[in-house]
Amino acid sequence: MYTMGLTNIAAKEAARAGLEVSPRARAEDPLQLGEMGVHPNESANRHANQSSTVPTIDKTSLSDSFGVDRAARLNDLQVVASYMATYWKKGRAFPVDGRLFITTETLKFKPIIGKEKRIVWTNMVVTKAKTMNAVSNGIRVAGTDENGNQKSCLFTLFVPYRDACLKKMEMMIDKEELTQHSQAQDTENEGPGAPAVEPDTVLPNMEPIVTTKIDGVSVKEFYNIVWSEGKGTNHEPLYGPWLSSCGKNDVVVGDWEMAKDEAFLNEWCGQKYDKKRIVTFNFQGAFGHPEVTHTQHCRIEGNDRCILAMTVKMKGIPFADCFEVEVRWVASRVGANDISLMAGLFVNFKKSCMVSGKIRKNTTSETTKAQTDLCRAMKKACASVSGAPINEDRVNTGEEDQLQQQRNLISKDNKGESGLVGVWLALVTFVFQLLGYQERKWVPQGEVEQNVQSLNDKLKQIVELLQGCEDQERRAFGGNASVKSEVKRMNESMDKLLGHFN
């Protein structure tokens, strides 16, 4: 009751700020409002139905539990996320509390008392900051307002949400930079008045994986290189060989099935697509060989955009029936011959389970790694065709950011569930101890076994060093004649040692 009361108060404050919000909370903020708490289908429909001048809002559906009408003019197209925040104004002894809204157009701060502040994403710079030079919970924002006036603001948030908020800000800044570049290229290459490509309406509801730009490739060429699998083109297959290079077994990439009478519907995002295919494979896991199915929907919007929506289902792992993974790749035109490439993921729980927080954490981490590697393969293949240099990505691979992101994604309920799991494991351990069960741990005895242990540690160290090397360094290492000789001799010695146990 208390939380819902605060939610309704925050909703009314948002309405006064001129923003449409959803009363449902997001996991990363118990009181977070906006489109991030809405199903992508509902969000996309709202976005599609809004006018570019005067938005159309259903007033009958915008009243809170107190019966207060929350219908208001929606000045920004879409709320990506919102956070309870504090604004530290220069020259004031006390900060101002309020709510920070990340929208598709501006960064908006609505104080409890006073005038709202808006800063546009164009040329905005955001950095981490400390409060009183001690607490790492601040974000310093430098940019301009809608009238072109320079602004510099310091906002503080609850510590667990600061990095998540900063990441979403950086994502919006990247989108704005790509849009500005696209408009400039359109004017230069296609003449004045060339329409800019509208941002995708589903990606803001997903966890961002990568944001990058590929030069010298059009949208249709990108599809032919990356998603066509060489069918009907002069390009080599990409997706199947990439899966095989990742250690996947029995990879089968089905042919694209073209929609006939009615377009294919993706149930999660609610959008329709022109073609569909199924990809299956399995891999060596801790529980045997789990089977994976990728259901891929693709839509090419002329020369402007290519969207691939992928639903990942698994069999043969614990709790596999509880969740699916949604991955979305969006390639949008920038100018005449370049594209911006963005990807996002969403862990979609079909039913509740005790370890949903742990599942979300591990799935997000592993999927991010895999899709980031796929992005590198895409860019390498496109560069081999266009001859253009490869641009650097903005990816979620920082260890600190990933850990913070994973902590933020665990809701209060999930933390409670994780605590129950911990109690259960402790109880099982206690019962095993009562029954006299002890885990056998190998301890090297004698000079031979100690040398074997030392050799094992050194091999692990070599593997870790190789994993951290660049491709050029690895090729140089593998091409060294003396290294080849040493590795061959070591393998022969290992075979002889193993022969003593047979």
Short mmCIF file of C-alpha atoms in Angstrom, two decimals:
data_model
loop_
_atom_site.label_atom_id
_atom_site.label_comp_id
_atom_site.label_asym_id
_atom_site.label_seq_id
_atom_site.Cartn_x
_atom_site.Cartn_y
_atom_site.Cartn_z
CA MET A 1 0.00 0.00 0.00
CA TYR A 2 2.78 2.42 0.95
CA THR A 3 4.73 1.67 -2.26
CA MET A 4 1.63 2.04 -4.41
CA GLY A 5 0.87 5.35 -2.70
CA LEU A 6 4.34 6.64 -3.54
CA THR A 7 3.93 5.34 -7.09
CA ASN A 8 0.70 7.27 -7.54
CA ILE A 9 2.28 10.43 -6.14
CA ALA A 10 5.19 10.06 -8.56
CA ALA A 11 2.71 9.44 -11.39
CA LYS A 12 0.90 12.68 -10.66
CA GLU A 13 4.18 14.58 -10.54
CA ALA A 14 5.10 13.09 -13.93
CA ALA A 15 1.73 14.14 -15.34
CA ARG A 16 2.36 17.70 -14.24
CA ALA A 17 5.68 17.46 -16.07
CA GLY A 18 3.76 16.72 -19.26
CA LEU A 19 4.74 13.04 -19.51
CA GLU A 20 2.63 9.94 -19.96
CA VAL A 21 3.72 7.19 -17.61
CA SER A 22 2.91 3.60 -16.75
CA PRO A 23 2.09 2.80 -13.10
CA ARG A 24 4.00 -0.48 -13.33
CA ALA A 25 7.46 -0.46 -11.80
CA ARG A 26 10.70 -1.66 -13.38
CA ALA A 27 13.00 -4.06 -11.61
CA GLU A 28 15.91 -1.63 -11.43
CA ASP A 29 13.88 1.07 -9.65
CA PRO A 30 10.94 0.18 -7.36
CA LEU A 31 9.24 3.46 -8.28
CA GLN A 32 10.38 3.79 -11.88
CA LEU A 33 7.72 5.00 -14.32
CA GLY A 34 7.43 5.29 -18.07
CA GLU A 35 7.63 3.17 -21.15
CA MET A 36 10.35 0.94 -19.68
CA GLY A 37 7.60 -0.67 -17.57
CA VAL A 38 5.30 -1.29 -20.53
CA HIS A 39 5.17 -4.29 -22.86
CA PRO A 40 6.93 -3.42 -26.16
CA ASN A 41 3.73 -4.08 -28.10
CA GLU A 42 1.85 -1.48 -26.07
CA SER A 43 4.76 0.97 -26.30
CA ALA A 44 5.10 0.54 -30.08
CA ASN A 45 1.37 1.02 -30.60
CA ARG A 46 1.42 4.22 -28.55
CA HIS A 47 4.36 5.53 -30.51
CA ALA A 48 2.74 4.69 -33.84
CA ASN A 49 -0.54 6.37 -32.88
CA GLN A 50 1.03 9.62 -31.71
CA SER A 51 1.00 12.68 -33.96
CA SER A 52 4.20 14.61 -34.55
CA THR A 53 2.48 17.79 -33.37
CA VAL A 54 -0.38 17.13 -30.96
CA PRO A 55 -0.29 13.66 -29.40
CA THR A 56 -3.50 11.68 -29.04
CA ILE A 57 -4.00 10.33 -25.53
CA ASP A 58 -6.79 8.12 -24.25
CA LYS A 59 -7.95 10.11 -21.25
CA THR A 60 -10.24 7.34 -20.03
CA SER A 61 -7.24 5.14 -19.26
CA LEU A 62 -5.16 7.82 -17.51
CA SER A 63 -6.62 8.11 -14.05
CA ASP A 64 -4.91 6.91 -10.91
CA SER A 65 -6.40 5.21 -7.85
CA PHE A 66 -7.39 8.61 -6.42
CA GLY A 67 -9.50 9.37 -9.50
CA VAL A 68 -7.24 12.26 -10.58
CA ASP A 69 -7.10 12.77 -14.33
CA ARG A 70 -3.46 12.33 -15.45
CA ALA A 71 -4.02 13.05 -19.16
CA ALA A 72 -1.57 15.71 -20.32
CA ARG A 73 0.16 16.89 -23.46
CA LEU A 74 3.03 14.50 -24.22
CA ASN A 75 5.78 16.87 -25.32
CA ASP A 76 8.38 14.09 -25.62
CA LEU A 77 7.61 11.10 -27.82
CA GLN A 78 8.57 8.41 -25.33
CA VAL A 79 9.85 8.00 -21.78
CA VAL A 80 12.75 5.55 -21.81
CA ALA A 81 13.31 5.50 -18.04
CA SER A 82 12.89 7.66 -14.93
CA TYR A 83 14.66 7.82 -11.58
CA MET A 84 14.22 9.56 -8.25
CA ALA A 85 17.06 12.09 -8.19
CA THR A 86 18.43 15.18 -6.48
CA TYR A 87 19.62 18.31 -8.29
CA TRP A 88 22.55 20.19 -6.78
CA LYS A 89 22.28 23.80 -7.89
CA LYS A 90 25.40 25.93 -7.76
CA GLY A 91 25.24 28.56 -5.04
CA ARG A 92 22.44 26.85 -3.09
CA ALA A 93 23.02 25.36 0.34
CA PHE A 94 20.43 22.62 -0.08
CA PRO A 95 19.75 20.39 -3.11
CA VAL A 96 16.36 19.98 -4.78
CA ASP A 97 14.60 16.61 -4.86
CA GLY A 98 12.59 15.47 -7.87
CA ARG A 99 12.47 12.97 -10.69
CA LEU A 100 14.84 12.59 -13.65
CA PHE A 101 13.16 11.53 -16.92
CA ILE A 102 15.17 10.06 -19.81
CA THR A 103 13.05 10.65 -22.92
CA THR A 104 13.67 10.23 -26.63
CA GLU A 105 14.04 14.00 -27.05
CA THR A 106 15.54 15.45 -23.88
CA LEU A 107 16.81 14.78 -20.38
CA LYS A 108 14.14 16.29 -18.15
CA PHE A 109 14.31 16.96 -14.39
CA LYS A 110 11.02 17.74 -12.66
CA PRO A 111 11.60 19.08 -9.13
CA ILE A 112 9.04 18.77 -6.37
CA ILE A 113 9.08 22.56 -6.10
CA GLY A 114 10.26 24.86 -8.85
CA LYS A 115 10.71 24.90 -12.61
CA GLU A 116 11.65 21.84 -14.64
CA LYS A 117 14.94 21.60 -16.49
CA ARG A 118 15.48 20.17 -19.96
CA ILE A 119 18.77 19.40 -21.70
CA VAL A 120 18.83 18.10 -25.28
CA TRP A 121 20.91 15.05 -26.21
CA THR A 122 22.84 16.86 -28.96
CA ASN A 123 26.48 17.43 -27.89
CA MET A 124 25.66 16.37 -24.34
CA VAL A 125 28.52 15.10 -22.15
CA VAL A 126 27.84 12.93 -19.10
CA THR A 127 30.42 11.81 -16.53
CA LYS A 128 30.43 10.04 -13.19
CA ALA A 129 30.75 12.27 -10.12
CA LYS A 130 31.00 12.00 -6.35
CA THR A 131 28.97 13.74 -3.68
CA MET A 132 31.10 15.52 -1.10
CA ASN A 133 34.08 13.82 -2.83
CA ALA A 134 33.10 10.61 -1.07
CA VAL A 135 29.96 8.88 -2.38
CA SER A 136 29.98 7.66 -6.01
CA ASN A 137 26.33 8.37 -6.75
CA GLY A 138 26.45 11.44 -9.00
CA ILE A 139 26.14 12.19 -12.72
CA ARG A 140 27.45 15.48 -14.09
CA VAL A 141 25.67 16.65 -17.24
CA ALA A 142 26.98 19.34 -19.57
CA GLY A 143 25.01 20.48 -22.61
CA THR A 144 22.44 22.97 -23.87
CA ASP A 145 18.76 23.50 -23.25
CA GLU A 146 16.13 23.78 -25.98
CA ASN A 147 16.96 27.48 -26.44
CA GLY A 148 20.67 26.82 -26.96
CA ASN A 149 21.77 28.06 -23.51
CA GLN A 150 24.75 26.28 -21.94
CA LYS A 151 23.85 24.18 -18.90
CA SER A 152 25.92 22.22 -16.40
CA CYS A 153 24.08 20.16 -13.79
CA LEU A 154 24.92 17.66 -11.07
CA PHE A 155 22.34 14.98 -10.27
CA THR A 156 22.63 12.36 -7.55
CA LEU A 157 20.72 9.07 -7.43
CA PHE A 158 20.58 6.03 -5.20
CA VAL A 159 23.94 4.26 -5.57
CA PRO A 160 22.57 1.00 -7.12
CA TYR A 161 20.85 2.95 -9.94
CA ARG A 162 23.52 5.50 -10.90
CA ASP A 163 25.39 3.33 -13.43
CA ALA A 164 22.18 2.04 -15.04
CA CYS A 165 20.95 5.62 -15.48
CA LEU A 166 24.31 6.72 -16.91
CA LYS A 167 24.30 3.85 -19.39
CA LYS A 168 20.84 4.82 -20.69
CA MET A 169 21.96 8.43 -21.05
CA GLU A 170 25.00 7.34 -23.10
CA MET A 171 22.73 5.20 -25.27
CA MET A 172 20.48 8.20 -26.03
CA ILE A 173 23.51 10.41 -26.77
CA ASP A 174 24.83 7.77 -29.21
CA LYS A 175 21.45 7.62 -30.94
CA GLU A 176 21.37 11.39 -31.30
CA GLU A 177 24.89 11.45 -32.78
CA LEU A 178 23.93 8.79 -35.33
CA THR A 179 20.75 10.68 -36.22
CA GLN A 180 22.63 13.96 -36.68
CA HIS A 181 25.23 12.23 -38.85
CA SER A 182 22.46 10.59 -40.88
CA GLN A 183 20.76 13.94 -41.50
CA ALA A 184 24.05 15.50 -42.57
CA GLN A 185 24.78 12.63 -44.95
CA ASP A 186 21.25 12.79 -46.34
CA THR A 187 21.64 16.47 -47.13
CA GLU A 188 25.03 15.93 -48.73
CA ASN A 189 24.28 12.78 -50.71
CA GLU A 190 20.58 12.96 -51.46
CA GLY A 191 19.85 16.66 -51.46
CA PRO A 192 18.00 18.81 -48.94
CA GLY A 193 14.80 17.51 -47.43
CA ALA A 194 15.82 13.83 -47.37
CA PRO A 195 13.92 12.24 -44.47
CA ALA A 196 15.92 10.96 -41.50
CA VAL A 197 15.25 7.42 -40.30
CA GLU A 198 13.05 7.37 -37.20
CA PRO A 199 14.51 5.54 -34.16
CA ASP A 200 13.32 2.01 -33.47
CA THR A 201 10.50 1.93 -30.90
CA VAL A 202 11.35 -1.46 -29.36
CA LEU A 203 15.07 -1.14 -28.58
CA PRO A 204 14.56 1.37 -25.71
CA ASN A 205 12.67 -1.39 -23.86
CA MET A 206 15.66 -3.74 -24.06
CA GLU A 207 19.08 -3.97 -22.46
CA PRO A 208 21.54 -2.39 -24.94
CA ILE A 209 24.29 -4.71 -26.22
CA VAL A 210 26.13 -2.75 -28.87
CA THR A 211 25.96 0.55 -30.74
CA THR A 212 28.22 0.99 -33.76
CA LYS A 213 28.46 2.26 -37.32
CA ILE A 214 29.40 0.42 -40.51
CA ASP A 215 30.71 2.49 -43.43
CA GLY A 216 30.35 1.77 -47.12
CA VAL A 217 27.42 -0.65 -46.83
CA SER A 218 23.73 0.00 -47.56
CA VAL A 219 20.84 -1.61 -45.68
CA LYS A 220 20.15 -4.15 -48.44
CA GLU A 221 23.84 -5.00 -48.78
CA PHE A 222 23.99 -5.54 -45.02
CA TYR A 223 21.14 -8.04 -45.23
CA ASN A 224 22.79 -9.88 -48.12
CA ILE A 225 26.12 -10.09 -46.27
CA VAL A 226 24.85 -10.92 -42.77
CA TRP A 227 21.39 -12.51 -42.86
CA SER A 228 20.92 -14.03 -46.34
CA GLU A 229 23.32 -16.92 -45.60
CA GLY A 230 24.51 -16.61 -49.19
CA LYS A 231 21.13 -17.63 -50.67
CA GLY A 232 20.55 -15.72 -53.90
CA THR A 233 23.69 -13.60 -53.44
CA ASN A 234 27.41 -13.90 -54.19
CA HIS A 235 28.32 -13.67 -50.49
CA GLU A 236 29.53 -16.47 -48.22
CA PRO A 237 27.26 -17.76 -45.40
CA LEU A 238 27.89 -15.97 -42.09
CA TYR A 239 25.50 -17.02 -39.32
CA GLY A 240 25.95 -20.80 -39.56
CA PRO A 241 29.78 -20.70 -39.74
CA TRP A 242 29.86 -18.21 -36.88
CA LEU A 243 27.81 -20.56 -34.66
CA SER A 244 30.15 -23.43 -35.54
CA SER A 245 33.19 -21.30 -34.68
CA CYS A 246 31.64 -20.72 -31.23
CA GLY A 247 31.69 -24.47 -30.53
CA LYS A 248 28.06 -25.20 -31.44
CA ASN A 249 27.26 -28.67 -32.80
CA ASP A 250 24.78 -29.89 -35.45
CA VAL A 251 24.09 -26.34 -36.66
CA VAL A 252 21.14 -26.10 -39.06
CA VAL A 253 20.19 -22.70 -40.50
CA GLY A 254 16.84 -23.02 -42.22
CA ASP A 255 15.83 -21.17 -45.38
CA TRP A 256 13.87 -17.95 -45.10
CA GLU A 257 10.12 -18.54 -45.38
CA MET A 258 8.45 -15.60 -47.12
CA ALA A 259 5.10 -14.32 -45.85
CA LYS A 260 2.29 -14.88 -48.33
CA ASP A 261 -1.24 -13.79 -47.43
CA GLU A 262 -0.38 -12.36 -44.01
CA ALA A 263 2.88 -11.15 -42.46
CA PHE A 264 4.52 -13.12 -39.65
CA LEU A 265 3.75 -11.80 -36.15
CA ASN A 266 6.38 -11.71 -33.42
CA GLU A 267 4.34 -12.19 -30.24
CA TRP A 268 6.81 -10.49 -27.91
CA CYS A 269 7.20 -7.14 -29.69
CA GLY A 270 3.85 -7.30 -31.49
CA GLN A 271 5.35 -6.28 -34.86
CA LYS A 272 4.93 -7.98 -38.24
CA TYR A 273 7.76 -9.22 -40.45
CA ASP A 274 8.21 -10.26 -44.07
CA LYS A 275 10.21 -13.43 -43.53
CA LYS A 276 10.95 -16.08 -40.93
CA ARG A 277 13.44 -18.91 -40.41
CA ILE A 278 14.42 -21.45 -37.76
CA VAL A 279 18.00 -22.07 -36.59
CA THR A 280 18.82 -25.10 -34.40
CA PHE A 281 21.98 -26.40 -32.74
CA ASN A 282 23.27 -27.96 -29.53
CA PHE A 283 26.36 -27.51 -27.41
CA GLN A 284 28.36 -29.25 -24.70
CA GLY A 285 27.03 -28.01 -21.36
CA ALA A 286 27.21 -28.95 -17.71
CA PHE A 287 23.99 -30.95 -18.12
CA GLY A 288 24.74 -32.82 -21.34
CA HIS A 289 23.97 -31.33 -24.76
CA PRO A 290 21.22 -28.69 -24.43
CA GLU A 291 19.25 -27.97 -27.60
CA VAL A 292 18.74 -24.38 -28.74
CA THR A 293 16.22 -22.98 -31.23
CA HIS A 294 16.44 -19.50 -32.73
CA THR A 295 13.21 -18.27 -34.30
CA GLN A 296 14.23 -15.30 -36.43
CA HIS A 297 11.88 -12.75 -37.97
CA CYS A 298 13.24 -10.23 -40.49
CA ARG A 299 11.83 -7.10 -42.09
CA ILE A 300 13.52 -4.81 -44.63
CA GLU A 301 12.02 -1.31 -44.78
CA GLY A 302 13.17 -0.20 -48.21
CA ASN A 303 16.60 1.42 -48.08
CA ASP A 304 16.04 2.76 -44.56
CA ARG A 305 16.17 -0.12 -42.13
CA CYS A 306 16.66 -3.88 -41.66
CA ILE A 307 15.32 -5.43 -38.44
CA LEU A 308 15.95 -8.95 -37.20
CA ALA A 309 14.01 -10.07 -34.12
CA MET A 310 15.19 -13.34 -32.60
CA THR A 311 13.52 -15.50 -29.94
CA VAL A 312 15.90 -17.96 -28.27
CA LYS A 313 14.43 -21.09 -26.64
CA MET A 314 16.42 -23.82 -24.89
CA LYS A 315 15.85 -27.41 -23.84
CA GLY A 316 17.95 -29.55 -21.54
CA ILE A 317 18.93 -26.96 -18.93
CA PRO A 318 17.31 -26.26 -15.55
CA PHE A 319 14.31 -23.89 -15.66
CA ALA A 320 14.45 -23.79 -19.47
CA ASP A 321 10.64 -23.70 -19.63
CA CYS A 322 10.52 -20.56 -17.48
CA PHE A 323 12.13 -18.06 -19.83
CA GLU A 324 13.05 -17.07 -23.37
CA VAL A 325 15.63 -14.58 -24.61
CA GLU A 326 14.66 -11.85 -27.07
CA VAL A 327 17.46 -10.37 -29.19
CA ARG A 328 16.92 -7.52 -31.67
CA TRP A 329 19.31 -6.25 -34.35
CA VAL A 330 18.48 -2.95 -36.09
CA ALA A 331 20.52 -1.66 -39.04
CA SER A 332 19.42 1.88 -40.03
CA ARG A 333 20.52 4.00 -42.98
CA VAL A 334 23.02 6.78 -42.29
CA GLY A 335 23.42 8.91 -45.40
CA ALA A 336 23.44 6.98 -48.69
CA ASN A 337 26.01 4.20 -48.12
CA ASP A 338 26.50 3.83 -44.35
CA ILE A 339 24.44 2.23 -41.59
CA SER A 340 24.13 2.46 -37.84
CA LEU A 341 23.88 -0.91 -36.09
CA MET A 342 22.26 -1.37 -32.69
CA ALA A 343 21.35 -4.48 -30.72
CA GLY A 344 19.43 -5.15 -27.52
CA LEU A 345 18.32 -8.12 -25.43
CA PHE A 346 15.49 -8.88 -23.05
CA VAL A 347 15.08 -11.92 -20.77
CA ASN A 348 11.38 -12.74 -21.05
CA PHE A 349 10.10 -14.88 -18.16
CA LYS A 350 7.12 -16.99 -19.18
CA LYS A 351 6.43 -18.02 -15.59
CA SER A 352 7.87 -17.33 -12.18
CA CYS A 353 10.72 -19.33 -10.67
CA MET A 354 12.81 -19.16 -7.51
CA VAL A 355 16.07 -18.17 -9.20
CA SER A 356 14.85 -15.65 -11.80
CA GLY A 357 17.45 -13.09 -10.67
CA LYS A 358 20.30 -15.56 -11.15
CA ILE A 359 18.91 -16.64 -14.54
CA ARG A 360 18.63 -13.04 -15.73
CA LYS A 361 22.15 -12.25 -14.55
CA ASN A 362 23.84 -15.23 -16.24
CA THR A 363 21.73 -15.08 -19.40
CA THR A 364 22.36 -11.37 -19.88
CA SER A 365 26.10 -11.82 -19.41
CA GLU A 366 26.46 -14.81 -21.76
CA THR A 367 24.14 -13.42 -24.45
CA THR A 368 25.97 -10.09 -24.42
CA LYS A 369 29.31 -11.84 -24.97
CA ALA A 370 27.95 -13.97 -27.83
CA GLN A 371 26.14 -11.15 -29.64
CA THR A 372 29.12 -8.83 -29.27
CA ASP A 373 31.26 -11.48 -30.95
CA LEU A 374 28.63 -11.79 -33.71
CA CYS A 375 28.84 -8.01 -34.20
CA ARG A 376 32.59 -8.30 -34.79
CA ALA A 377 31.96 -11.01 -37.38
CA MET A 378 29.35 -8.80 -39.09
CA LYS A 379 31.69 -5.80 -39.27
CA LYS A 380 34.58 -7.90 -40.53
CA ALA A 381 32.43 -9.39 -43.31
CA CYS A 382 31.07 -5.96 -44.30
CA ALA A 383 34.56 -4.42 -44.30
CA SER A 384 35.84 -7.20 -46.59
CA VAL A 385 33.17 -6.19 -49.12
CA SER A 386 33.27 -2.38 -48.79
CA GLY A 387 36.96 -1.95 -48.03
CA ALA A 388 36.07 0.67 -45.39
CA PRO A 389 37.82 0.72 -42.00
CA ILE A 390 36.13 -0.96 -39.04
CA ASN A 391 34.66 1.43 -36.46
CA GLU A 392 34.93 0.80 -32.75
CA ASP A 393 31.86 -0.40 -30.85
CA ARG A 394 30.23 0.90 -27.72
CA VAL A 395 29.55 -2.42 -26.03
CA ASN A 396 28.55 -3.57 -22.56
CA THR A 397 31.74 -5.51 -21.87
CA GLY A 398 33.17 -3.52 -18.94
CA GLU A 399 33.40 -5.83 -15.96
CA GLU A 400 32.40 -3.12 -13.48
CA ASP A 401 29.41 -1.99 -15.55
CA GLN A 402 28.26 -5.56 -16.09
CA LEU A 403 28.39 -6.35 -12.40
CA GLN A 404 26.52 -3.17 -11.56
CA GLN A 405 23.99 -3.83 -14.30
CA GLN A 406 23.40 -7.35 -13.03
CA ARG A 407 22.89 -6.07 -9.48
CA ASN A 408 20.42 -3.47 -10.71
CA LEU A 409 18.40 -6.03 -12.65
CA ILE A 410 17.65 -8.04 -9.50
CA SER A 411 14.44 -6.75 -7.98
CA LYS A 412 13.57 -6.79 -4.30
CA ASP A 413 11.48 -9.91 -4.82
CA ASN A 414 14.33 -11.65 -6.60
CA LYS A 415 16.71 -10.74 -3.78
CA GLY A 416 14.30 -12.37 -1.37
CA GLU A 417 14.10 -15.44 -3.60
CA SER A 418 17.89 -15.60 -3.78
CA GLY A 419 17.99 -15.47 0.03
CA LEU A 420 15.62 -18.45 0.22
CA VAL A 421 17.85 -20.39 -2.18
CA GLY A 422 20.86 -19.61 0.01
CA VAL A 423 19.04 -20.86 3.12
CA TRP A 424 18.04 -24.03 1.26
CA LEU A 425 21.64 -24.71 0.16
CA ALA A 426 22.87 -24.14 3.72
CA LEU A 427 20.30 -26.64 5.01
CA VAL A 428 21.36 -29.27 2.46
CA THR A 429 25.02 -28.76 3.43
CA PHE A 430 24.13 -29.16 7.11
CA VAL A 431 22.26 -32.41 6.44
CA PHE A 432 25.22 -33.78 4.46
CA GLN A 433 27.50 -32.96 7.39
CA LEU A 434 25.17 -34.76 9.81
CA LEU A 435 25.22 -37.82 7.57
CA GLY A 436 29.02 -37.76 7.50
CA TYR A 437 29.23 -36.81 3.83
CA GLN A 438 32.40 -35.03 2.88
CA GLU A 439 33.46 -33.84 -0.54
CA ARG A 440 36.61 -35.57 -1.74
CA LYS A 441 39.29 -33.07 -2.65
CA TRP A 442 42.46 -34.17 -4.42
CA VAL A 443 45.63 -33.06 -2.68
CA PRO A 444 48.93 -33.70 -4.51
CA GLN A 445 51.25 -36.07 -2.68
CA GLY A 446 54.87 -36.67 -3.55
CA GLU A 447 57.12 -34.98 -6.05
CA VAL A 448 55.43 -36.40 -9.16
CA GLU A 449 51.91 -35.27 -8.22
CA GLN A 450 53.18 -31.85 -7.15
CA ASN A 451 54.86 -31.44 -10.55
CA VAL A 452 51.62 -32.49 -12.27
CA GLN A 453 49.76 -29.85 -10.24
CA SER A 454 52.37 -27.23 -11.17
CA LEU A 455 52.08 -28.17 -14.85
CA ASN A 456 48.29 -27.87 -14.68
CA ASP A 457 48.55 -24.39 -13.15
CA LYS A 458 50.95 -23.27 -15.88
CA LEU A 459 48.67 -24.60 -18.63
CA LYS A 460 45.76 -22.65 -17.14
CA GLN A 461 47.91 -19.54 -17.10
CA ILE A 462 48.86 -20.01 -20.77
CA VAL A 463 45.19 -20.43 -21.72
CA GLU A 464 44.25 -17.24 -19.83
CA LEU A 465 47.04 -15.31 -21.54
CA LEU A 466 45.92 -16.55 -24.97
CA GLN A 467 42.34 -15.54 -24.25
CA GLY A 468 43.50 -12.02 -23.49
CA CYS A 469 45.66 -11.68 -26.61
CA GLU A 470 44.65 -9.94 -29.81
CA ASP A 471 44.21 -12.01 -32.99
CA GLN A 472 47.53 -10.77 -34.39
CA GLU A 473 49.42 -11.83 -31.27
CA ARG A 474 47.76 -15.25 -31.29
CA ARG A 475 48.68 -15.81 -34.93
CA ALA A 476 52.29 -14.86 -34.19
CA PHE A 477 52.35 -17.23 -31.21
CA GLY A 478 50.87 -20.13 -33.22
CA GLY A 479 53.23 -19.54 -36.16
CA ASN A 480 56.41 -19.68 -34.08
CA ALA A 481 58.37 -22.83 -35.02
CA SER A 482 59.91 -23.33 -31.58
CA VAL A 483 56.49 -22.96 -29.93
CA LYS A 484 55.02 -25.56 -32.28
CA SER A 485 57.85 -27.95 -31.40
CA GLU A 486 57.41 -27.43 -27.64
CA VAL A 487 53.64 -27.91 -27.78
CA LYS A 488 54.02 -31.07 -29.89
CA ARG A 489 56.59 -32.51 -27.48
CA MET A 490 54.36 -31.63 -24.51
CA ASN A 491 51.39 -33.43 -26.09
CA GLU A 492 53.51 -36.52 -26.67
CA SER A 493 54.64 -36.46 -23.03
CA MET A 494 51.03 -36.11 -21.89
CA ASP A 495 50.05 -39.14 -23.98
CA LYS A 496 52.78 -41.17 -22.31
CA LEU A 497 51.63 -40.12 -18.84
CA LEU A 498 48.02 -40.98 -19.65
CA GLY A 499 49.21 -44.38 -20.86
CA HIS A 500 50.15 -45.30 -17.29
CA PHE A 501 46.47 -45.12 -16.27
CA ASN A 502 45.18 -47.29 -19.13
#
